[in-house]
Each structure stands twice: as structure tokens, then as C-alpha cells.
Short mmCIF file of C-alpha atoms and ligand atoms in Angstrom, two decimals:
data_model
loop_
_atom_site.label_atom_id
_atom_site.label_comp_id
_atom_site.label_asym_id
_atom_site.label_seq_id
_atom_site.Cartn_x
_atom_site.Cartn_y
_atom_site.Cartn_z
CA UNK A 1 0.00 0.00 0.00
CA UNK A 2 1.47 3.23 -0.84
CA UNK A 3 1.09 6.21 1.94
CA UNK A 4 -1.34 7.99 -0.75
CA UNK A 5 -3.65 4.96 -0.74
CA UNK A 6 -6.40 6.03 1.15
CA UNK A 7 -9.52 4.75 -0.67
CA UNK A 8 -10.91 1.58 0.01
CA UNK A 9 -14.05 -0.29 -2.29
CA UNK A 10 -16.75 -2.25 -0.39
CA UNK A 11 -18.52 -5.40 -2.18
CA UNK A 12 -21.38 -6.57 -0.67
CA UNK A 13 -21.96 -9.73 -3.20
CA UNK A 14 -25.86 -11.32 -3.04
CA UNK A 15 -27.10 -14.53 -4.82
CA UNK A 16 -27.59 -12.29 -7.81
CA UNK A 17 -26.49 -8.86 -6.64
CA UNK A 18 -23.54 -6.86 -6.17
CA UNK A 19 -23.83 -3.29 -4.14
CA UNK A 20 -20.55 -1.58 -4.07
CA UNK A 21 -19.04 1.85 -2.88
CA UNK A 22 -16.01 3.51 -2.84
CA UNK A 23 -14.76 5.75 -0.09
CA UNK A 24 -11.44 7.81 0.49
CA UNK A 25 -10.94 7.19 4.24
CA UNK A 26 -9.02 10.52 3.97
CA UNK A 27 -12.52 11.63 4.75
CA UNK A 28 -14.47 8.88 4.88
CA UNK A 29 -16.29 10.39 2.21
CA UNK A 30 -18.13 8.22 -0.74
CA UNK A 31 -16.87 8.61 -4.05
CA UNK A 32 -19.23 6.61 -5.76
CA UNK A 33 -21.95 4.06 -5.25
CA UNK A 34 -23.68 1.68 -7.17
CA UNK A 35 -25.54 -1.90 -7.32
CA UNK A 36 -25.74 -4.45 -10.23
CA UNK A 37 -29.11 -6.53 -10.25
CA UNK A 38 -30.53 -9.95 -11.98
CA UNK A 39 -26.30 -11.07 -12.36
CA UNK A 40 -27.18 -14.47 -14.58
CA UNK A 41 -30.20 -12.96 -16.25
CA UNK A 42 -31.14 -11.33 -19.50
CA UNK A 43 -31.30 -8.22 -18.37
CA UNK A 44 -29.22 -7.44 -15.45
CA UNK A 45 -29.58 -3.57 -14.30
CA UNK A 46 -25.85 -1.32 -13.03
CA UNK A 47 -26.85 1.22 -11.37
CA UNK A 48 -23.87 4.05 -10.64
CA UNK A 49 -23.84 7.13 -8.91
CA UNK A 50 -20.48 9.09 -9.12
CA UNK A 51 -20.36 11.07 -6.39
CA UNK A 52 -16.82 12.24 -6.45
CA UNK A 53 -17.60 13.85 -9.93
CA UNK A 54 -21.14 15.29 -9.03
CA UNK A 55 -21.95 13.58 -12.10
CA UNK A 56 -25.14 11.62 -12.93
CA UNK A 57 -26.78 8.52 -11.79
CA UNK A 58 -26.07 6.37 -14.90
CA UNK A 59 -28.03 3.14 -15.39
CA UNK A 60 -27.13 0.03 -18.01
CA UNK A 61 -29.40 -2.47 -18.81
CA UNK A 62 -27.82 -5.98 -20.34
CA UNK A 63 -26.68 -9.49 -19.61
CA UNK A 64 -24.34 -10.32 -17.10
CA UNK A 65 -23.78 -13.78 -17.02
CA UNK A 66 -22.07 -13.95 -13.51
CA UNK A 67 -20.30 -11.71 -10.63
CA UNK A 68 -16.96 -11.49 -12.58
CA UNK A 69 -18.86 -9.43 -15.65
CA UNK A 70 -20.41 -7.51 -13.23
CA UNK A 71 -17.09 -6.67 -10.87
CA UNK A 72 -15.83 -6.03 -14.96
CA UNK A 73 -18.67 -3.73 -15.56
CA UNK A 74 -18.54 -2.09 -12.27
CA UNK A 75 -14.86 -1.66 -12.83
CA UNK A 76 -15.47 -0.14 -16.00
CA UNK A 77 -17.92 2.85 -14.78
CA UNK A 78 -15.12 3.40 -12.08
CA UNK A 79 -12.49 3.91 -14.67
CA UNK A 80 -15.37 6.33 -16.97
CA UNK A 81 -15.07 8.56 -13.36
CA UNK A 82 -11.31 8.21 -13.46
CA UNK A 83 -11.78 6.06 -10.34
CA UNK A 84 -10.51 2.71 -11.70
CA UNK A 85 -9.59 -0.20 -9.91
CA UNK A 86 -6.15 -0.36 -11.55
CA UNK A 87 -5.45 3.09 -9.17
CA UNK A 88 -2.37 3.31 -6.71
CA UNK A 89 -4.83 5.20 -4.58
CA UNK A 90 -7.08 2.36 -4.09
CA UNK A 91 -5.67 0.48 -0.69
CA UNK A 92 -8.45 -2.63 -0.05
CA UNK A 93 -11.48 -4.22 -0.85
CA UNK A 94 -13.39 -4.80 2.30
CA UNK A 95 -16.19 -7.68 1.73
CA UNK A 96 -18.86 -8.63 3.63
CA UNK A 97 -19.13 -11.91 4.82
CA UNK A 98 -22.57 -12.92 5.98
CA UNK A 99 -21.03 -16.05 7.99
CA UNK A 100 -18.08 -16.05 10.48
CA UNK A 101 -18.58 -18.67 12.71
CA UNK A 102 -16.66 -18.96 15.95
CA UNK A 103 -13.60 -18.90 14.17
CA UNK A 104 -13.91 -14.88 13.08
CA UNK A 105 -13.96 -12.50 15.45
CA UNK A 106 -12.54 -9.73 14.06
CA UNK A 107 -11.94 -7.98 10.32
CA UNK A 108 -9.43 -10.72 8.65
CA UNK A 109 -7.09 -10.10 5.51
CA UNK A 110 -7.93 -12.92 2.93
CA UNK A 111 -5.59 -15.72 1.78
CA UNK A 112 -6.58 -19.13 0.50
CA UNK A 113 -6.60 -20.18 3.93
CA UNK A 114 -9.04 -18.06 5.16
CA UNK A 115 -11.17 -18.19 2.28
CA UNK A 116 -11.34 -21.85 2.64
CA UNK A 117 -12.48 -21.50 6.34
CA UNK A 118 -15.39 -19.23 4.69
CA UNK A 119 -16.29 -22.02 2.66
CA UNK A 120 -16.27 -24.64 5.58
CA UNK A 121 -19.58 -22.27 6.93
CA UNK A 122 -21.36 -22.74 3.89
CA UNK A 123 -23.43 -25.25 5.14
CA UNK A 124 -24.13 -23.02 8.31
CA UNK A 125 -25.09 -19.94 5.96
CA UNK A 126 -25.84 -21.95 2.62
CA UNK A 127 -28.06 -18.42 1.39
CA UNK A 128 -25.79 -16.32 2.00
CA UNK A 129 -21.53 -17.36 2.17
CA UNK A 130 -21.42 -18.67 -1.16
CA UNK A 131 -22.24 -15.54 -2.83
CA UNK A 132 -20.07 -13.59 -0.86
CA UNK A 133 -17.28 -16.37 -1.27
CA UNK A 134 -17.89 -15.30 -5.38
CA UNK A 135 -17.19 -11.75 -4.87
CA UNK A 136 -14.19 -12.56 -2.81
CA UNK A 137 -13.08 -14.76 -5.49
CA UNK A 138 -13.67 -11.97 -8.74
CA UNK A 139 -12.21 -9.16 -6.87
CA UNK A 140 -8.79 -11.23 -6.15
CA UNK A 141 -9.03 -12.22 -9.47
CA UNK A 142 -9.05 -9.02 -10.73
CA UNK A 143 -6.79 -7.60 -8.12
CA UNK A 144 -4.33 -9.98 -6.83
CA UNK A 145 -1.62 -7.84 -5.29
CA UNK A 146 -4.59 -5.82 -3.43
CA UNK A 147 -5.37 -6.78 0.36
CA UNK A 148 -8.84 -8.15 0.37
CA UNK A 149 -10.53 -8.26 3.63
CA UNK A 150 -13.43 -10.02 4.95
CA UNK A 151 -15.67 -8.09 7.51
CA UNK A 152 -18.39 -10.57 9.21
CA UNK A 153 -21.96 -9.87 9.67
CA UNK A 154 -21.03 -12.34 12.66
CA UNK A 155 -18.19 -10.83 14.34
CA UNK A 156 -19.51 -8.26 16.54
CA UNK A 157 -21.92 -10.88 18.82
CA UNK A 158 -18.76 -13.58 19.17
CA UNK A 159 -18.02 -11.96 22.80
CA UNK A 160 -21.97 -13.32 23.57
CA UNK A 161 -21.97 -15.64 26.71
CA UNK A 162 -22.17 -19.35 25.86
CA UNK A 163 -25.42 -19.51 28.17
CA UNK A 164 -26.69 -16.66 25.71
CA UNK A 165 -24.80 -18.17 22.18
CA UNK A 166 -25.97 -22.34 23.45
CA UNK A 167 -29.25 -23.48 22.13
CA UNK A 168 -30.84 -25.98 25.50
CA UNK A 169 -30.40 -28.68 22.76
CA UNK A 170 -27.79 -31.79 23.45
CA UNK A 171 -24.13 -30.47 23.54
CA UNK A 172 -23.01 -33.19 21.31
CA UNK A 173 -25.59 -32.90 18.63
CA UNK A 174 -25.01 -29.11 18.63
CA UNK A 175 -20.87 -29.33 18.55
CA UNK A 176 -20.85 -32.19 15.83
CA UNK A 177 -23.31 -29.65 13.50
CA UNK A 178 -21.66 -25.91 15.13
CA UNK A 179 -25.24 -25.39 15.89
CA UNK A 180 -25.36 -22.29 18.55
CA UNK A 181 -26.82 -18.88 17.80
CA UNK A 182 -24.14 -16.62 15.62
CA UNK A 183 -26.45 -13.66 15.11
CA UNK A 184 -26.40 -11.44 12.27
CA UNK A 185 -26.19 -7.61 11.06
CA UNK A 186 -23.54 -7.30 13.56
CA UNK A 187 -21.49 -4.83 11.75
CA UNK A 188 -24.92 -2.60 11.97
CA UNK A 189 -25.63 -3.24 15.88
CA UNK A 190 -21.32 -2.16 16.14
CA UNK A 191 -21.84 1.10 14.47
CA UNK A 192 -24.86 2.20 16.05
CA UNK A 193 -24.36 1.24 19.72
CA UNK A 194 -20.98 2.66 19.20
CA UNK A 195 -22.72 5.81 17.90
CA UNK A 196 -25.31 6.12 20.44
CA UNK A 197 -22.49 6.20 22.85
CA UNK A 198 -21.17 8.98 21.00
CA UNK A 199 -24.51 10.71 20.72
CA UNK A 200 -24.74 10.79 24.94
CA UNK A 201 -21.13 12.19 24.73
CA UNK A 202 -19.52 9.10 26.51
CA UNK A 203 -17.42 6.29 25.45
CA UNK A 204 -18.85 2.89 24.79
CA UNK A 205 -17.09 0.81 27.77
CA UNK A 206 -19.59 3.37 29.45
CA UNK A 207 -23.13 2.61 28.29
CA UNK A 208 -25.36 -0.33 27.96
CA UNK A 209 -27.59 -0.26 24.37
CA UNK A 210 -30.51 -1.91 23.35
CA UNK A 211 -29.87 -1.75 19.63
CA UNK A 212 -32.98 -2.21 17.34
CA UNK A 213 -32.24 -2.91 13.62
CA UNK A 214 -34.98 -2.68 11.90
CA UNK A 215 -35.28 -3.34 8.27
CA UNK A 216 -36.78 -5.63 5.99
CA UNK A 217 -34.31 -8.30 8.16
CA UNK A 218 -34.74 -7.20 11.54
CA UNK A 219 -32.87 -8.09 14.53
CA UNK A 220 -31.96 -6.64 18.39
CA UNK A 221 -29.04 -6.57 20.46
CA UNK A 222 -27.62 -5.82 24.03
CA UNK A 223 -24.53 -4.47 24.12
CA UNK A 224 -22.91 -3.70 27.78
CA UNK A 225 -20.32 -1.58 27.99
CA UNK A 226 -19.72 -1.67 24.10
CA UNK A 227 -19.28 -5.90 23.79
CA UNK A 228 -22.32 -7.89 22.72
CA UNK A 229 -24.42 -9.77 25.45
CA UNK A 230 -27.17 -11.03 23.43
CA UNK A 231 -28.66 -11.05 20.43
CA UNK A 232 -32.19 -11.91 18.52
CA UNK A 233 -30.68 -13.71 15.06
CA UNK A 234 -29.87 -17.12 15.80
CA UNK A 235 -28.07 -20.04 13.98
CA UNK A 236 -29.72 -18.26 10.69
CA UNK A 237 -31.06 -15.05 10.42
CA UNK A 238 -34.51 -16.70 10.71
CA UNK A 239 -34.82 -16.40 14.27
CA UNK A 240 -35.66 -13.57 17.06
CA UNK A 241 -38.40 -10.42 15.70
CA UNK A 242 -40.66 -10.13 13.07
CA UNK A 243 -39.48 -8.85 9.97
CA UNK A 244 -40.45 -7.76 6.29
CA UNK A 245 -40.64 -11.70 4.81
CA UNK A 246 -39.20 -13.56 8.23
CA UNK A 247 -41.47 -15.24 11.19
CA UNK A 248 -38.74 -14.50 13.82
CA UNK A 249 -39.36 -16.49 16.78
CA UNK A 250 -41.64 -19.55 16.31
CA UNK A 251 -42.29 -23.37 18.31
CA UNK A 252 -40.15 -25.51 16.28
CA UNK A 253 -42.80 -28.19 16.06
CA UNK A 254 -44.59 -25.81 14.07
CA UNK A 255 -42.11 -27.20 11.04
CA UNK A 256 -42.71 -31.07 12.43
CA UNK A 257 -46.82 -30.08 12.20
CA UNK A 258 -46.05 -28.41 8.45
CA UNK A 259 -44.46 -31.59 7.50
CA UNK A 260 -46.44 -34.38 8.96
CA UNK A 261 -49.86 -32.63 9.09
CA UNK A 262 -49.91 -29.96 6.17
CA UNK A 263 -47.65 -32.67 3.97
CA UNK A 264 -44.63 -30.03 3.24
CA UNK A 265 -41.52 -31.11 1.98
CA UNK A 266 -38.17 -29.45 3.76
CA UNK A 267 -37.79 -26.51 0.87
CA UNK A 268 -41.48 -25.72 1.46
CA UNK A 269 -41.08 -24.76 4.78
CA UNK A 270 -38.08 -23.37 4.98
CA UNK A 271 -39.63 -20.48 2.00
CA UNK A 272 -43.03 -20.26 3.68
CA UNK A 273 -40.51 -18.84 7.00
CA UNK A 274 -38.05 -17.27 5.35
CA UNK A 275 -39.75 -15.61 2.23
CA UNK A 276 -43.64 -15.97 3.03
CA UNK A 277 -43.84 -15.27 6.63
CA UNK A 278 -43.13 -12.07 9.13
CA UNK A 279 -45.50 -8.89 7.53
CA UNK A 280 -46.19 -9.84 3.95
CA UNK A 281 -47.18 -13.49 5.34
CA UNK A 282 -49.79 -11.64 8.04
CA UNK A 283 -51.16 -9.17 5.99
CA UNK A 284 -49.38 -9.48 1.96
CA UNK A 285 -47.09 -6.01 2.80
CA UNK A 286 -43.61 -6.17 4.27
CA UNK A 287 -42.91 -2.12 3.57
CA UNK A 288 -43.76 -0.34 6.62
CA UNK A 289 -44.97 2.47 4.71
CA UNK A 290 -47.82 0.36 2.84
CA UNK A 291 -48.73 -0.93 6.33
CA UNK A 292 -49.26 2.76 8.03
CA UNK A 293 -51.55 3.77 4.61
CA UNK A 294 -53.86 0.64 5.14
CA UNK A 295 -54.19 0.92 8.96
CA UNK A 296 -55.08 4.57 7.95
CA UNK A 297 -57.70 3.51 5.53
CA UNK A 298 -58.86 0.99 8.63
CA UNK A 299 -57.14 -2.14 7.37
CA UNK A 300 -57.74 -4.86 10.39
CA UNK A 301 -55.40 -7.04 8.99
CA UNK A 302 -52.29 -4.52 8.35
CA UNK A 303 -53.50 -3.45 11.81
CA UNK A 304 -52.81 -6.91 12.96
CA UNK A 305 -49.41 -7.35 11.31
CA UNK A 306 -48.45 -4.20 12.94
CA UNK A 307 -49.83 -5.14 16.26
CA UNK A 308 -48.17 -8.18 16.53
CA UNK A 309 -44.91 -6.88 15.22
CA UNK A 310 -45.08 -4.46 17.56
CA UNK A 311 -45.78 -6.77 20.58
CA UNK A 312 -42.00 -8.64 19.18
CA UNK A 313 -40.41 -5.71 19.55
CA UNK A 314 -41.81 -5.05 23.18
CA UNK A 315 -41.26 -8.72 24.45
CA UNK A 316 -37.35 -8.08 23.24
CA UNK A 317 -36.97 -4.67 25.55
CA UNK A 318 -37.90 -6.47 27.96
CA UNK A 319 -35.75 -9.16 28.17
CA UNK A 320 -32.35 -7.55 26.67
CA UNK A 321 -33.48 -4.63 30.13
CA UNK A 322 -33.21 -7.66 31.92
CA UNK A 323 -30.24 -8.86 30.48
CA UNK A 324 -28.83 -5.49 30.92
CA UNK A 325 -29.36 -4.71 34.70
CA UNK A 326 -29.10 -1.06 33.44
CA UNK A 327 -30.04 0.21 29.93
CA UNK A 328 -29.03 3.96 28.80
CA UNK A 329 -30.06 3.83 25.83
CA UNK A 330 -32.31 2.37 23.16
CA UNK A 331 -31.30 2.94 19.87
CA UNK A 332 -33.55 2.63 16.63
CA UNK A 333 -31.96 2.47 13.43
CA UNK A 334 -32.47 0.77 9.64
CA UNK A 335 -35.11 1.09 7.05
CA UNK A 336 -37.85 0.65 9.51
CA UNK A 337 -36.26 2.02 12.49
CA UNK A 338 -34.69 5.17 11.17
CA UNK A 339 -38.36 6.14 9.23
CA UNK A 340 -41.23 4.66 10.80
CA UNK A 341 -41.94 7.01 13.90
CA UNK A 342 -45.44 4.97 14.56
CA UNK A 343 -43.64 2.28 15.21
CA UNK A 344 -40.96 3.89 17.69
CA UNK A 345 -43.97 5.58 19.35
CA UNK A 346 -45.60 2.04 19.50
CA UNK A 347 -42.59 0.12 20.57
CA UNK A 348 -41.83 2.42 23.75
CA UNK A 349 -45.54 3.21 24.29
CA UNK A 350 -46.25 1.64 27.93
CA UNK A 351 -42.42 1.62 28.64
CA UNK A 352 -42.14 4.32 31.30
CA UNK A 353 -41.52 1.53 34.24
CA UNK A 354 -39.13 1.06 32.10
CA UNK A 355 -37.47 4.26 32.30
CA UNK A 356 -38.82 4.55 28.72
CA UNK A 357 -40.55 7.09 26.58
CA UNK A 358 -40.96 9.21 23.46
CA UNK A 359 -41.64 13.05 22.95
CA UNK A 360 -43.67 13.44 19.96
CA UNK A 361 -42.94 16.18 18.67
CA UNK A 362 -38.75 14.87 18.81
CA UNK A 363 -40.06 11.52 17.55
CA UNK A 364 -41.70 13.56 14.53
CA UNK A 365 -38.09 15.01 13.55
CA UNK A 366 -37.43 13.73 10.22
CA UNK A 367 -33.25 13.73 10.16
CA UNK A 368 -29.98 11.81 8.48
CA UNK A 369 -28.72 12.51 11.97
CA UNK A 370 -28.25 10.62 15.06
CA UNK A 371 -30.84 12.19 17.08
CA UNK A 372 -32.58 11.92 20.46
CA UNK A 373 -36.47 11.33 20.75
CA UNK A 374 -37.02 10.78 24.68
CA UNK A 375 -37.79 14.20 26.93
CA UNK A 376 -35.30 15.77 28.32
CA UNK A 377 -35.53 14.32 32.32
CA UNK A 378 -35.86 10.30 30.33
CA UNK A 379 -34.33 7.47 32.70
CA UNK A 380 -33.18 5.90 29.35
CA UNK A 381 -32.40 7.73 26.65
CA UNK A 382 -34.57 6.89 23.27
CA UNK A 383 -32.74 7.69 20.10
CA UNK A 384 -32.76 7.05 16.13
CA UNK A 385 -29.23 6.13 15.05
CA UNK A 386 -28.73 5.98 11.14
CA UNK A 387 -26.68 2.82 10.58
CA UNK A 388 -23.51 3.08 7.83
CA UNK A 389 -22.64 -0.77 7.73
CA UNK A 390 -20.59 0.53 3.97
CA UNK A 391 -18.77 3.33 6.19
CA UNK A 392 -18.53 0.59 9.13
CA UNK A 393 -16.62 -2.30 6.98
CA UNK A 394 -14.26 0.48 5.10
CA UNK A 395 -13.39 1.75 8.85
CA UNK A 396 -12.62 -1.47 9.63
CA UNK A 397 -10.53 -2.71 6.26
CA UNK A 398 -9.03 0.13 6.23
CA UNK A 399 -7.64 0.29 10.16
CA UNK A 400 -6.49 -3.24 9.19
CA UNK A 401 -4.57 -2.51 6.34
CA UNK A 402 -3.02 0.52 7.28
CA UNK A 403 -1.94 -0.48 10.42
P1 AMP B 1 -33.65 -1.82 5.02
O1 AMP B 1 -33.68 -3.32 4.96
O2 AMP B 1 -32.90 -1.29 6.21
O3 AMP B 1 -33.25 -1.17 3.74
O4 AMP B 1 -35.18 -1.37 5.27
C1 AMP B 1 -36.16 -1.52 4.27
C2 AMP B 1 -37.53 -1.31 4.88
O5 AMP B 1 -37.61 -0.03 5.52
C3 AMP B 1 -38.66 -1.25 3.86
O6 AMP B 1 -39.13 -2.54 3.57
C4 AMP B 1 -39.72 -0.45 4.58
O7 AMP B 1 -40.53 -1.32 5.34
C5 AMP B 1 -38.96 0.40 5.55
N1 AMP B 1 -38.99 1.83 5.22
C6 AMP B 1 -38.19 2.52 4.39
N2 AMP B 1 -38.54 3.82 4.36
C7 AMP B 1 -39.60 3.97 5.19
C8 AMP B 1 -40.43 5.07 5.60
N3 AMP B 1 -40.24 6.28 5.14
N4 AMP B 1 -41.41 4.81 6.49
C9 AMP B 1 -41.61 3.56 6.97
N5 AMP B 1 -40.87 2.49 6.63
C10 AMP B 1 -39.88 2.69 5.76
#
């Protein structure tokens, strides 16, 4: 890495996507972002935005067979912004890695070794590693003499407890098949619980967070003193709240009755959880937005969905404040979290033995900032933290590298 080479390119690779940004960590500023949809279709879709340049959103419409002719194409718009891969300036590419196991605790510079270790998880994270092992692969393909790090959605909750990580399953079944819970969006619940500490001016070793990330995946955390305690995502991101497509927490012989009673086969189930379930399986939406407009127009089911999302979310402050001892602060953050100030005003409503609740009018604020939205005199502070996983995984490729 040369001392100039500040800027640092973030894949995040999907089953048939590929979002990407660049960002000079000069600044930590974006130079440009983009995403490629439908890779292996007719018609895949590149969107770019160059930033640096002020220039356009430009948008291509054509076949990309797989990940390599879209890291090609990507590379290609780069180079159009005089931004191209081939750059002395460019000093990583940081990739997220759904899947760490137990084995990844922290940001790791890729070899073959450790990119065979990412391919041991796939059977632990079969929807998501092996398109993130793809990316890995194109980009050192295309870049071999460029550090390539790996930054896992897993990492942050590794410090959980094993009577928090241990499923009350037996220990040899669960060792032989690494089944424990991992939890996910962890380089989300590490930026904003960080942040929230910054937002009540102290450091994070100070303050206890109850982080809610809420997006179309959805998942909470307690973090004590700024180390994960607990978390809602289990072995698969299938398990803790409800979310946009996802049941969240459910009986387990609700899968033996779909099988033996309702005649599923394995696949069946596993899409009606994963894909048919959470909002859009209670009431066909899973945008939050869609939801508020029915309930408006006196939708009982959308009213429903809500409800009993809502009643998730409530059933998790409780039991992370427990976990806790002592929460400071609650933190809201994501799609859902960051825009939907019903549900914030719902979540918290009822909370005050808690030490919890919401001024309206703060809760009404509509802001890219972190921002407070209890009163003043609140026990626990309430807040909406924007979460920057891109920003969060170029922070942490690029401490690595240029350390
Ligand atoms: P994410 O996965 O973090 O991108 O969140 C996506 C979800 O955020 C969408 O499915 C919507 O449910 C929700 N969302 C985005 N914008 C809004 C908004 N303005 N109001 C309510 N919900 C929103």
C-alpha cells in the first residue's frame, strides 16, 4: 500500500447482486456508489452514482452472465469517473461476509486459507456465504496484489456468553453440527451502539444499548459496555423479531406439524418462514410504509401485522433490560427504524416503568442525523441512530490494512 492509498471499495456480493461503494478514508467520504441486479439474467440492471464527480446517476441495462462481468462492468464505470480499480490510490477491498462462525472475530485479511475456512460455513449460511465467497473470489481475481478483507456480519456478537450463544439442545448434537446462535447484522448493531455512545457524549465501555435494527431483516441486540451480550438472530437469520418476509421467533414443532400434518416437503417450509412469513405473510405487505396507509384507511389485517410486530419488539426490551441490569439507551436504526416514527412511538408506548418514553414532537423530527427522541428528564435515553454498515466495513478494512 502506498502512503497515498487512502480509498478503500466495499462489495457486498448477493445470490444475484452486487452493491458496491467507494470511499477515500481521507474523509471517509463516498466517491461513488452503485448496485448491479438480476447477475445471470437477460437483463441485469448497473446502477452508478459518481459522487466524487457530481456527475449523474447512470443506469445500463444488459446481460451479465455472472459476478466477474459484473465486478468487470462495475470496474469499467469506475475507470469512466477516473476512479478505476487499476489506481495506486485504491488500498483494499473490504467484503462482507454474511457467515463467520466462531472462528472470526474480528476484520481478517484474505488468503486461501481463510477463504477456505469461509467455505467450511457454507453449510451453516448456505443463502448467503457462497455468494459472498464469489465476490471474494472476482475481486482477487481481478486484483491480486490488493489486500482483500473479509468483515463478518457475525463478528460483533462472538463476545456473547455461551449460556446466551448455546441453544438448551444436546451439547453433542449441537458441537458435531456448530449449531449455537451466531447472530447477524452485527457490523450494523457495532456502528450504532458505538454511535449512540457517541450521541450521549460518553465512550462505549460506558453505556449499555438496546440496539434495534430494523429493516426488511430485523434483529436486536444488548450491548454492555460496548461488547455484545445477546442477540435476537440465531443459527440463521430466521430467528428472534418479526421482519419484512421472516417469522422471527416460532415453536419448532410448528415445522414437524407443516411436515407431517400440512404434507410439506423441507424446501417448502423453509420459504413459507423465510420468504412468506413475518409482515407480507400476516397481511401481503412487508414495507412499513404500505402498512401505516392501510391501517389509515382501517385495514384490520395490516392493523394486525403491525400489532403483533409491535408486541416482538416489546417482548425483546424487555428481556435484553433484563439482560442489561441497566439500559441507557435504546437505539432505533435501519429502514424501519430510522423512518417509521409509529412504530418507535408504538414500541416504547407503555415503557415508562421502564425508564422509557418518546416526545412526539422529537419523535416527529425527520433527520440523516443521530438524534434523540425521549424528553429531556428520560431514565433511558430513546434515540434514532442511522446505521452506515458501507462506512462501518471500510473503517474497519481500512484500520487493518493501514496499520
Ligand atoms: P432496510 O432493509 O434497512 O433497507 O429497510 C427496508 C424497509 O424499511 C422497507 O421494507 C420499509 O418497510 C422500511 N422503510 C423505508 N422507508 C420507510 C419510511 N419512510 N417509512 C416507513 N418504513 C420505511
Amino acid at each position: 500500500m502506498t502512503a497515498t492509498a487512502t480509498r478503500v471499495l466495499v462489495l457486498n456480493s448477493g445470490s444475484s447482486s452486487l452493491k458496491y461503494q467507494l470511499l477515500d478514508m481521507h474523509d471517509a467520504s463516498r466517491l461513488a456508489v452503485g448496485l448491479v441486479e438480476r447477475i445471470g439474467e437477460e437483463t441485469s440492471r448497473l446502477v452508478h452514482t459518481p459522487l466524487a464527480t457530481g456527475g449523474a446517476k447512470r443506469e445500463t441495462e444488459g446481460a451479465m452472465a455472472d459476478h466477474d462481468a459484473a465486478l468487470k462492468a462495475v470496474a469499467a464505470e469506475l475507470a469512466a469517473d477516473g476512479l478505476g480499480l487499476d489506481s495506486p490510490q485504491l488500498a483494499a477491498i473490504g467484503h462482507r461476509v454474511v457467515h463467520g462462525g466462531l472462528k472470526f472475530t474480528a476484520p481478517t485479511v484474505i488468503d486461501d486459507a481463510v477463504l477456505t475456512e469461509i467455505e467450511r460455513l457454507v453449510p451453516v449460511a448456505p443463502l448467503h456465504n457462497p455468494a459472498n465467497i464469489t465476490g471474494i473470489r472476482t475481486a482477487r481475481a481481478l486484483r491480486p496484489d490488493l489486500p482483500q478483507v473479509a468483515v463478518f456480519d457475525t463478528a460483533f456478537h462472538t463476545t456473547m456468553p455461551e449460556y446466551a450463544a448455546r441453544y438448551a439442545i444436546d451439547v453433542a448434537t449441537a458441537d458435531a453440527h456448530r449449531i449455537r446462535r451466531y447472530g447477524f447484522h452485527g457490523t450494523s448493531h457495532a456502528y450504532v451502539s458505538r454511535k449512540t455512545a457517541a450521541l450521549l457524549g460518553k465512550d462505549p465501555s460506558e453505556v449499555n444499548v438496546i440496539v434495534l435494527h430494523l429493516g426488511n431483516g430485523a434483529s436486536a441486540s444488548a450491548v454492555a459496555g460496548g461488547r455484545c451480550v445477546d442477540t435476537s438472530m440465531g443459527l440463521t437469520p430466521l430467528e428472534g423479531l418479526v421482519m419484512g418476509t421472516r417469522s422471527g421467533d416460532i415453536d419448532p414443532a410448528v415445522t414437524f406439524h407443516l411436515k407431517r400434518v400440512a404434507g410439506m416437503s423441507e424446501d417448502e417450509v423453509d420459504e413459507l418462514l423465510n420468504k412468506k412469513s413475518g409482515l407480507i405473510g400476516l397481511c401481503g405487505d412487508n414495507d412499513m410504509r404500505e402498512i401505516r396507509r392501510r391501517i389509515d384507511e382501517g385495514d384490520d389485517r395490516a392493523k394486525l401485522a403491525f400489532d403483533i410486530y409491535i408486541h416482538r419488539l416489546k417482548k425483546y426490551l424487555g428481556a435484553y433490560t433484563a439482560v442489561l441490569g441497566r439500559v441507557d439507551a435504546v437505539a432505533f436504526t435501519a429502514g424501519v427504524g430510522e423512518n417509521a416514527a409509529p412504530v418507535r412511538e408504538a414500541a416504547i408506548a407503555g415503557l415508562a416503568e421502564m425508564g422509557m418514553s418518546v416526545d412526539a414532537d422529537r419523535n416527529a423530527v425527520r433527520s440523516d442525523e443521530p438524534r434523540l427522541i425521549s424528553p429531556e428528564d428520560s431514565r433511558v435515553a430513546v434515540a434514532v441512530v442511522p446505521t452506515d454498515e458501507e462506512l462501518e466495513i471500510a473503517q474497519q478494512t481500512y484500520a487493518l490494512v493501514s496499520a
